[in-house]
Amino acid sequence: MRNVLGVINLVNERPILKELTRHRCLASIPFGGRYRMIDFTMSNFMNVSISKVAIFTKDKYRSLMDHLGSGKEWDLDHRSQGLFILPSIHPDEKIKGDLQQFYDHLEFFQRATADTVIIAPGHHICKIDFNDVIKEHENSEADITVLYKDYDGVPVKRPIYHQCSLDTNGEVRDINLYTSPKKGDHICLETYVIKKQLLIDLIKNCIEYDEYDFLKDIVKANLINLKVQGYHFTGYMPFIHSLETYHASNMEFLNPEILRNFFYDSWEVFTKIKHEAPAEFTNSSKVSNSLIANGCIIEGTVENSIIFRGVKVKKGAVVKNSIIMQKGDIEEGAHIENVITDKQVIITRDQIIAARNKPMVIKKEEVV
């Protein structure tokens, strides 16, 4: 799909996962045993052969750069197309909004040979077939297509989701910003399709009037002037807005049907390749209903857990309902339950940590 430019917009990310976003952006958070959240959007773009992808970053993107590298894993290591990471050109100033950053890199859009742009966030865990989205965008002759999904998550106290109202023809008639949705409400996925030239014209116009928010100042403000069509995404996608929902959505990957959907049906989800030995299980290990990544050495008990690359669970240690990120070390006799450990955490010998009401996070490189 050489006529489509992929844009991953991280400017609007919010630090909703607290400790996990303290040192990294949301898109860079590990997920599902060996992936980062951004891998899913990158793989969706790769599935439709988008050969040029720009990532607009806000802050804390060092780990993201390390993870993405040249974009080789997503077939983006090309000379003329490829992967572009575009940070703010005013790092010492507060970012006014995503449109400011788009405007600062307007030449990137102008030079792109594509005539259509897909804009998506970097933290949605889902498989979207953009071939189908582009087809509906063209058939409806829309100026902008907005993807939405019916809310099926847990109740939300904080108003963080944007809600679409549509007419019987599927056109978006209103967008309520920052709502606390109910089941079935149409949630804007902050994913859009728009012609490149129209996008450039709208960006210039907004900046002229000191307007800096894509959703509010381009989409919502032009619902009368432009044809804004809704695209109803009905596939699987967990709504992640808290540590609890992050933990629960990881655990959903223990469901064989969800696992099959992501890794065996249709296209694959790609991530950074690391050449490590397969996981090693000893005679003393007991593992049930868990994802164990390569490079792990499991000597203890693991139940209902997600274990990332290079983790060691020593003899006599017990890990239940937990997420253990890369190179964690659970020493002999330790017992952890309902815990999320960030990278390179050490749980020392005979330590017992059992969170009851909600998952407990142990910070990166901490020794407990």
GROMACS .gro file of C-alpha atoms in nm:
model
  368
    1MET     CA    1   0.000   0.000   0.000
    2ARG     CA    2   0.251   0.257  -0.123
    3ASN     CA    3  -0.006   0.537  -0.145
    4VAL     CA    4  -0.067   0.532   0.231
    5LEU     CA    5   0.149   0.696   0.496
    6GLY     CA    6   0.132   0.551   0.847
    7VAL     CA    7   0.147   0.790   1.141
    8ILE     CA    8   0.167   0.674   1.502
    9ASN     CA    9   0.072   0.963   1.724
   10LEU     CA   10   0.216   0.944   2.077
   11VAL     CA   11   0.174   1.314   2.151
   12ASN     CA   12  -0.163   1.261   2.321
   13GLU     CA   13  -0.047   0.975   2.544
   14ARG     CA   14  -0.131   1.007   2.911
   15PRO     CA   15   0.069   0.837   3.191
   16ILE     CA   16  -0.226   0.615   3.280
   17LEU     CA   17  -0.010   0.325   3.396
   18LYS     CA   18   0.168   0.520   3.667
   19GLU     CA   19   0.490   0.341   3.767
   20LEU     CA   20   0.518   0.165   3.432
   21THR     CA   21   0.518   0.497   3.244
   22ARG     CA   22   0.759   0.669   3.482
   23HIS     CA   23   1.061   0.598   3.260
   24ARG     CA   24   0.901   0.507   2.928
   25CYS     CA   25   0.617   0.616   2.706
   26LEU     CA   26   0.292   0.419   2.702
   27ALA     CA   27   0.362   0.266   2.360
   28SER     CA   28   0.687   0.117   2.490
   29ILE     CA   29   0.536  -0.079   2.779
   30PRO     CA   30   0.597  -0.455   2.759
   31PHE     CA   31   0.291  -0.666   2.688
   32GLY     CA   32   0.203  -1.031   2.642
   33GLY     CA   33   0.532  -1.195   2.732
   34ARG     CA   34   0.759  -1.064   2.459
   35TYR     CA   35   0.596  -0.764   2.293
   36ARG     CA   36   0.570  -0.387   2.340
   37MET     CA   37   0.235  -0.218   2.301
   38ILE     CA   38   0.344  -0.039   1.984
   39ASP     CA   39   0.415  -0.372   1.813
   40PHE     CA   40   0.044  -0.419   1.746
   41THR     CA   41  -0.001  -0.092   1.554
   42MET     CA   42   0.329  -0.148   1.373
   43SER     CA   43   0.218  -0.498   1.271
   44ASN     CA   44  -0.123  -0.369   1.155
   45PHE     CA   45   0.060  -0.126   0.926
   46MET     CA   46   0.294  -0.401   0.809
   47ASN     CA   47  -0.001  -0.624   0.724
   48VAL     CA   48  -0.116  -0.378   0.458
   49SER     CA   49   0.239  -0.315   0.334
   50ILE     CA   50   0.265   0.045   0.447
   51SER     CA   51   0.625   0.124   0.363
   52LYS     CA   52   0.664   0.460   0.535
   53VAL     CA   53   0.576   0.513   0.901
   54ALA     CA   54   0.631   0.823   1.114
   55ILE     CA   55   0.616   0.815   1.492
   56PHE     CA   56   0.545   1.149   1.657
   57THR     CA   57   0.683   1.128   2.010
   58LYS     CA   58   0.635   1.347   2.316
   59ASP     CA   59   0.878   1.236   2.584
   60LYS     CA   60   1.040   0.931   2.743
   61TYR     CA   61   1.090   0.760   2.407
   62ARG     CA   62   1.448   0.629   2.451
   63SER     CA   63   1.334   0.273   2.514
   64LEU     CA   64   1.102   0.300   2.217
   65MET     CA   65   1.394   0.392   1.990
   66ASP     CA   66   1.592   0.102   2.129
   67HIS     CA   67   1.303  -0.134   2.064
   68LEU     CA   68   1.220  -0.017   1.711
   69GLY     CA   69   1.576   0.028   1.586
   70SER     CA   70   1.576   0.065   1.209
   71GLY     CA   71   1.231  -0.090   1.182
   72LYS     CA   72   1.375  -0.404   1.024
   73GLU     CA   73   1.135  -0.638   1.204
   74TRP     CA   74   0.844  -0.452   1.042
   75ASP     CA   75   1.011  -0.440   0.700
   76LEU     CA   76   1.074  -0.065   0.730
   77ASP     CA   77   1.451  -0.052   0.688
   78HIS     CA   78   1.431   0.108   0.346
   79ARG     CA   79   1.646   0.386   0.207
   80SER     CA   80   1.372   0.613   0.074
   81GLN     CA   81   1.069   0.502   0.274
   82GLY     CA   82   1.105   0.334   0.613
   83LEU     CA   83   1.067   0.440   0.974
   84PHE     CA   84   1.093   0.799   1.099
   85ILE     CA   85   1.085   0.900   1.465
   86LEU     CA   86   0.988   1.266   1.490
   87PRO     CA   87   1.025   1.423   1.835
   88SER     CA   88   0.939   1.780   1.929
   89ILE     CA   89   1.174   2.037   1.778
   90HIS     CA   90   1.117   2.251   2.090
   91PRO     CA   91   1.216   2.004   2.366
   92ASP     CA   92   1.236   2.276   2.631
   93GLU     CA   93   0.885   2.404   2.567
   94LYS     CA   94   0.554   2.252   2.668
   95ILE     CA   95   0.389   2.082   2.371
   96LYS     CA   96   0.073   2.268   2.277
   97GLY     CA   97  -0.084   1.968   2.105
   98ASP     CA   98  -0.036   1.712   1.832
   99LEU     CA   99  -0.113   1.966   1.558
  100GLN     CA  100   0.180   2.180   1.669
  101GLN     CA  101   0.409   1.884   1.626
  102PHE     CA  102   0.254   1.788   1.293
  103TYR     CA  103   0.304   2.148   1.179
  104ASP     CA  104   0.667   2.153   1.296
  105HIS     CA  105   0.727   1.851   1.074
  106LEU     CA  106   0.498   1.962   0.793
  107GLU     CA  107   0.774   1.914   0.537
  108PHE     CA  108   0.768   1.543   0.618
  109PHE     CA  109   0.405   1.524   0.506
  110GLN     CA  110   0.466   1.743   0.203
  111ARG     CA  111   0.753   1.528   0.080
  112ALA     CA  112   0.570   1.198   0.130
  113THR     CA  113   0.455   1.046  -0.200
  114ALA     CA  114   0.149   0.889  -0.037
  115ASP     CA  115  -0.187   1.056  -0.094
  116THR     CA  116  -0.362   0.908   0.212
  117VAL     CA  117  -0.264   0.913   0.578
  118ILE     CA  118  -0.363   0.673   0.856
  119ILE     CA  119  -0.313   0.821   1.203
  120ALA     CA  120  -0.324   0.582   1.500
  121PRO     CA  121  -0.209   0.575   1.864
  122GLY     CA  122   0.062   0.337   1.978
  123HIS     CA  123  -0.099   0.151   2.266
  124HIS     CA  124  -0.402  -0.029   2.125
  125ILE     CA  125  -0.380  -0.407   2.156
  126CYS     CA  126  -0.576  -0.511   1.851
  127LYS     CA  127  -0.562  -0.631   1.493
  128ILE     CA  128  -0.721  -0.382   1.257
  129ASP     CA  129  -0.738  -0.468   0.888
  130PHE     CA  130  -0.659  -0.132   0.732
  131ASN     CA  131  -0.731  -0.271   0.384
  132ASP     CA  132  -1.095  -0.289   0.489
  133VAL     CA  133  -1.080   0.055   0.655
  134ILE     CA  134  -0.931   0.221   0.344
  135LYS     CA  135  -1.188   0.045   0.124
  136GLU     CA  136  -1.477   0.179   0.333
  137HIS     CA  137  -1.316   0.523   0.346
  138GLU     CA  138  -1.301   0.536  -0.032
  139ASN     CA  139  -1.645   0.383  -0.092
  140SER     CA  140  -1.810   0.632   0.143
  141GLU     CA  141  -1.621   0.923  -0.019
  142ALA     CA  142  -1.550   1.052   0.330
  143ASP     CA  143  -1.311   1.337   0.400
  144ILE     CA  144  -1.216   1.177   0.729
  145THR     CA  145  -1.290   0.829   0.861
  146VAL     CA  146  -1.294   0.786   1.238
  147LEU     CA  147  -1.258   0.437   1.388
  148TYR     CA  148  -1.471   0.360   1.691
  149LYS     CA  149  -1.550   0.060   1.909
  150ASP     CA  150  -1.838  -0.018   2.142
  151TYR     CA  151  -1.719   0.011   2.500
  152ASP     CA  152  -1.702  -0.328   2.670
  153GLY     CA  153  -1.454  -0.254   2.947
  154VAL     CA  154  -1.493  -0.212   3.319
  155PRO     CA  155  -1.650   0.108   3.462
  156VAL     CA  156  -1.422   0.410   3.441
  157LYS     CA  157  -1.419   0.680   3.706
  158ARG     CA  158  -1.194   0.925   3.526
  159PRO     CA  159  -1.326   1.088   3.207
  160ILE     CA  160  -1.061   0.975   2.961
  161TYR     CA  161  -1.247   0.841   2.658
  162HIS     CA  162  -1.396   1.035   2.367
  163GLN     CA  163  -1.739   0.925   2.257
  164CYS     CA  164  -1.879   0.938   1.902
  165SER     CA  165  -2.243   0.998   1.812
  166LEU     CA  166  -2.341   0.872   1.467
  167ASP     CA  167  -2.646   0.899   1.244
  168THR     CA  168  -2.817   0.612   1.065
  169ASN     CA  169  -2.577   0.646   0.771
  170GLY     CA  170  -2.277   0.598   0.995
  171GLU     CA  171  -2.163   0.959   0.974
  172VAL     CA  172  -2.019   1.110   1.291
  173ARG     CA  173  -2.248   1.389   1.411
  174ASP     CA  174  -2.086   1.476   1.741
  175ILE     CA  175  -1.787   1.386   1.957
  176ASN     CA  176  -1.804   1.423   2.332
  177LEU     CA  177  -1.456   1.470   2.467
  178TYR     CA  178  -1.338   1.314   2.793
  179THR     CA  179  -1.632   1.103   2.903
  180SER     CA  180  -1.675   0.810   3.140
  181PRO     CA  181  -1.841   0.559   2.906
  182LYS     CA  182  -2.112   0.305   2.965
  183LYS     CA  183  -2.131  -0.037   2.802
  184GLY     CA  184  -2.204   0.000   2.432
  185ASP     CA  185  -2.102   0.364   2.398
  186HIS     CA  186  -1.912   0.435   2.076
  187ILE     CA  187  -1.556   0.509   2.181
  188CYS     CA  188  -1.333   0.700   1.942
  189LEU     CA  189  -1.014   0.497   1.891
  190GLU     CA  190  -0.821   0.811   1.792
  191THR     CA  191  -0.749   0.636   1.464
  192TYR     CA  192  -0.827   0.824   1.144
  193VAL     CA  193  -0.796   0.806   0.767
  194ILE     CA  194  -0.761   1.132   0.576
  195LYS     CA  195  -0.625   1.254   0.243
  196LYS     CA  196  -0.275   1.395   0.282
  197GLN     CA  197  -0.342   1.728   0.115
  198LEU     CA  198  -0.657   1.785   0.320
  199LEU     CA  199  -0.459   1.707   0.636
  200ILE     CA  200  -0.187   1.956   0.540
  201ASP     CA  201  -0.445   2.228   0.465
  202LEU     CA  202  -0.629   2.169   0.793
  203ILE     CA  203  -0.306   2.171   0.995
  204LYS     CA  204  -0.204   2.506   0.846
  205ASN     CA  205  -0.546   2.653   0.906
  206CYS     CA  206  -0.558   2.539   1.269
  207ILE     CA  207  -0.212   2.670   1.353
  208GLU     CA  208  -0.307   3.007   1.204
  209TYR     CA  209  -0.587   3.030   1.461
  210ASP     CA  210  -0.385   2.886   1.753
  211GLU     CA  211  -0.568   2.552   1.748
  212TYR     CA  212  -0.354   2.253   1.836
  213ASP     CA  213  -0.567   1.943   1.894
  214PHE     CA  214  -0.638   1.708   1.602
  215LEU     CA  215  -0.954   1.551   1.739
  216LYS     CA  216  -1.107   1.871   1.877
  217ASP     CA  217  -0.992   2.126   1.620
  218ILE     CA  218  -0.985   1.921   1.300
  219VAL     CA  219  -1.240   1.642   1.344
  220LYS     CA  220  -1.497   1.777   1.591
  221ALA     CA  221  -1.479   2.134   1.464
  222ASN     CA  222  -1.544   2.024   1.105
  223LEU     CA  223  -1.829   1.780   1.152
  224ILE     CA  224  -2.057   2.018   0.959
  225ASN     CA  225  -1.809   2.126   0.692
  226LEU     CA  226  -1.661   1.784   0.611
  227LYS     CA  227  -1.796   1.435   0.566
  228VAL     CA  228  -1.670   1.246   0.870
  229GLN     CA  229  -1.756   0.879   0.846
  230GLY     CA  230  -1.743   0.629   1.130
  231TYR     CA  231  -1.581   0.286   1.093
  232HIS     CA  232  -1.714   0.036   1.343
  233PHE     CA  233  -1.429  -0.183   1.467
  234THR     CA  234  -1.580  -0.500   1.613
  235GLY     CA  235  -1.265  -0.703   1.676
  236TYR     CA  236  -1.102  -0.778   2.008
  237MET     CA  237  -0.938  -0.485   2.184
  238PRO     CA  238  -0.912  -0.446   2.562
  239PHE     CA  239  -0.969  -0.098   2.698
  240ILE     CA  240  -0.655  -0.031   2.900
  241HIS     CA  241  -0.671   0.274   3.124
  242SER     CA  242  -0.528   0.161   3.459
  243LEU     CA  243  -0.286  -0.087   3.613
  244GLU     CA  244  -0.581  -0.315   3.686
  245THR     CA  245  -0.696  -0.321   3.323
  246TYR     CA  246  -0.336  -0.361   3.203
  247HIS     CA  247  -0.295  -0.663   3.430
  248ALA     CA  248  -0.632  -0.808   3.326
  249SER     CA  249  -0.568  -0.760   2.953
  250ASN     CA  250  -0.234  -0.940   2.982
  251MET     CA  251  -0.409  -1.224   3.162
  252GLU     CA  252  -0.661  -1.244   2.878
  253PHE     CA  253  -0.375  -1.357   2.659
  254LEU     CA  254  -0.385  -1.683   2.854
  255ASN     CA  255  -0.717  -1.749   2.681
  256PRO     CA  256  -0.636  -1.984   2.387
  257GLU     CA  257  -0.895  -1.820   2.160
  258ILE     CA  258  -0.746  -1.473   2.208
  259LEU     CA  259  -0.395  -1.610   2.167
  260ARG     CA  260  -0.496  -1.785   1.844
  261ASN     CA  261  -0.656  -1.467   1.713
  262PHE     CA  262  -0.339  -1.266   1.759
  263PHE     CA  263  -0.071  -1.512   1.666
  264TYR     CA  264  -0.220  -1.776   1.437
  265ASP     CA  265  -0.516  -1.620   1.251
  266SER     CA  266  -0.464  -1.377   0.960
  267TRP     CA  267  -0.137  -1.189   1.000
  268GLU     CA  268   0.129  -1.214   1.270
  269VAL     CA  269   0.234  -0.962   1.534
  270PHE     CA  270   0.603  -0.884   1.503
  271THR     CA  271   0.845  -0.758   1.764
  272LYS     CA  272   1.216  -0.698   1.813
  273ILE     CA  273   1.408  -1.019   1.758
  274LYS     CA  274   1.638  -1.136   2.035
  275HIS     CA  275   1.839  -1.448   1.980
  276GLU     CA  276   1.804  -1.636   2.308
  277ALA     CA  277   1.782  -2.000   2.400
  278PRO     CA  278   1.438  -2.156   2.450
  279ALA     CA  279   1.295  -2.151   2.800
  280GLU     CA  280   1.445  -2.416   3.028
  281PHE     CA  281   1.229  -2.617   3.266
  282THR     CA  282   1.389  -2.836   3.530
  283ASN     CA  283   1.253  -3.143   3.711
  284SER     CA  284   1.136  -2.924   3.999
  285SER     CA  285   0.935  -2.679   3.785
  286LYS     CA  286   0.555  -2.676   3.783
  287VAL     CA  287   0.393  -2.450   3.521
  288SER     CA  288   0.025  -2.414   3.441
  289ASN     CA  289  -0.177  -2.171   3.228
  290SER     CA  290   0.113  -1.933   3.171
  291LEU     CA  291   0.311  -1.770   2.891
  292ILE     CA  292   0.685  -1.828   2.930
  293ALA     CA  293   0.915  -1.640   2.691
  294ASN     CA  294   1.249  -1.760   2.561
  295GLY     CA  295   1.561  -1.726   2.772
  296CYS     CA  296   1.375  -1.809   3.095
  297ILE     CA  297   1.490  -2.068   3.348
  298ILE     CA  298   1.200  -2.207   3.547
  299GLU     CA  299   1.279  -2.422   3.850
  300GLY     CA  300   0.985  -2.322   4.072
  301THR     CA  301   0.606  -2.297   4.036
  302VAL     CA  302   0.434  -2.063   3.789
  303GLU     CA  303   0.055  -2.038   3.767
  304ASN     CA  304  -0.164  -1.805   3.559
  305SER     CA  305   0.122  -1.571   3.483
  306ILE     CA  306   0.303  -1.388   3.203
  307ILE     CA  307   0.679  -1.438   3.215
  308PHE     CA  308   0.893  -1.223   2.986
  309ARG     CA  309   1.232  -1.303   2.836
  310GLY     CA  310   1.525  -1.398   3.053
  311VAL     CA  311   1.337  -1.441   3.382
  312LYS     CA  312   1.463  -1.685   3.645
  313VAL     CA  313   1.223  -1.851   3.886
  314LYS     CA  314   1.438  -2.040   4.131
  315LYS     CA  315   1.361  -2.370   4.302
  316GLY     CA  316   1.086  -2.343   4.562
  317ALA     CA  317   0.971  -2.000   4.437
  318VAL     CA  318   0.602  -1.951   4.353
  319VAL     CA  319   0.461  -1.702   4.101
  320LYS     CA  320   0.083  -1.670   4.073
  321ASN     CA  321  -0.138  -1.433   3.871
  322SER     CA  322   0.160  -1.211   3.805
  323ILE     CA  323   0.348  -1.038   3.525
  324ILE     CA  324   0.726  -1.068   3.546
  325MET     CA  325   0.903  -0.844   3.297
  326GLN     CA  326   1.242  -0.900   3.137
  327LYS     CA  327   1.532  -1.041   3.334
  328GLY     CA  328   1.351  -1.061   3.661
  329ASP     CA  329   1.489  -1.291   3.927
  330ILE     CA  330   1.259  -1.469   4.171
  331GLU     CA  331   1.487  -1.627   4.425
  332GLU     CA  332   1.443  -1.953   4.618
  333GLY     CA  333   1.140  -1.976   4.843
  334ALA     CA  334   0.994  -1.641   4.734
  335HIS     CA  335   0.617  -1.625   4.684
  336ILE     CA  336   0.452  -1.351   4.478
  337GLU     CA  337   0.090  -1.321   4.381
  338ASN     CA  338  -0.101  -1.058   4.183
  339VAL     CA  339   0.216  -0.858   4.121
  340ILE     CA  340   0.364  -0.674   3.821
  341THR     CA  341   0.742  -0.653   3.836
  342ASP     CA  342   0.912  -0.414   3.595
  343LYS     CA  343   1.238  -0.511   3.422
  344GLN     CA  344   1.532  -0.651   3.617
  345VAL     CA  345   1.353  -0.674   3.952
  346ILE     CA  346   1.492  -0.914   4.213
  347ILE     CA  347   1.257  -1.075   4.463
  348THR     CA  348   1.490  -1.201   4.731
  349ARG     CA  349   1.493  -1.540   4.900
  350ASP     CA  350   1.179  -1.633   5.100
  351GLN     CA  351   1.016  -1.293   5.036
  352ILE     CA  352   0.634  -1.309   5.032
  353ILE     CA  353   0.437  -1.047   4.837
  354ALA     CA  354   0.066  -1.100   4.782
  355ALA     CA  355  -0.149  -0.811   4.666
  356ARG     CA  356  -0.517  -0.863   4.733
  357ASN     CA  357  -0.740  -0.587   4.598
  358LYS     CA  358  -0.540  -0.475   4.294
  359PRO     CA  359  -0.206  -0.556   4.131
  360MET     CA  360   0.105  -0.428   4.299
  361VAL     CA  361   0.382  -0.282   4.084
  362ILE     CA  362   0.747  -0.323   4.174
  363LYS     CA  363   0.963  -0.063   4.004
  364LYS     CA  364   1.240  -0.130   3.754
  365GLU     CA  365   1.565  -0.272   3.896
  366GLU     CA  366   1.424  -0.273   4.249
  367VAL     CA  367   1.545  -0.537   4.495
  368VAL     CA  368   1.275  -0.648   4.735
   0.00000   0.00000   0.00000
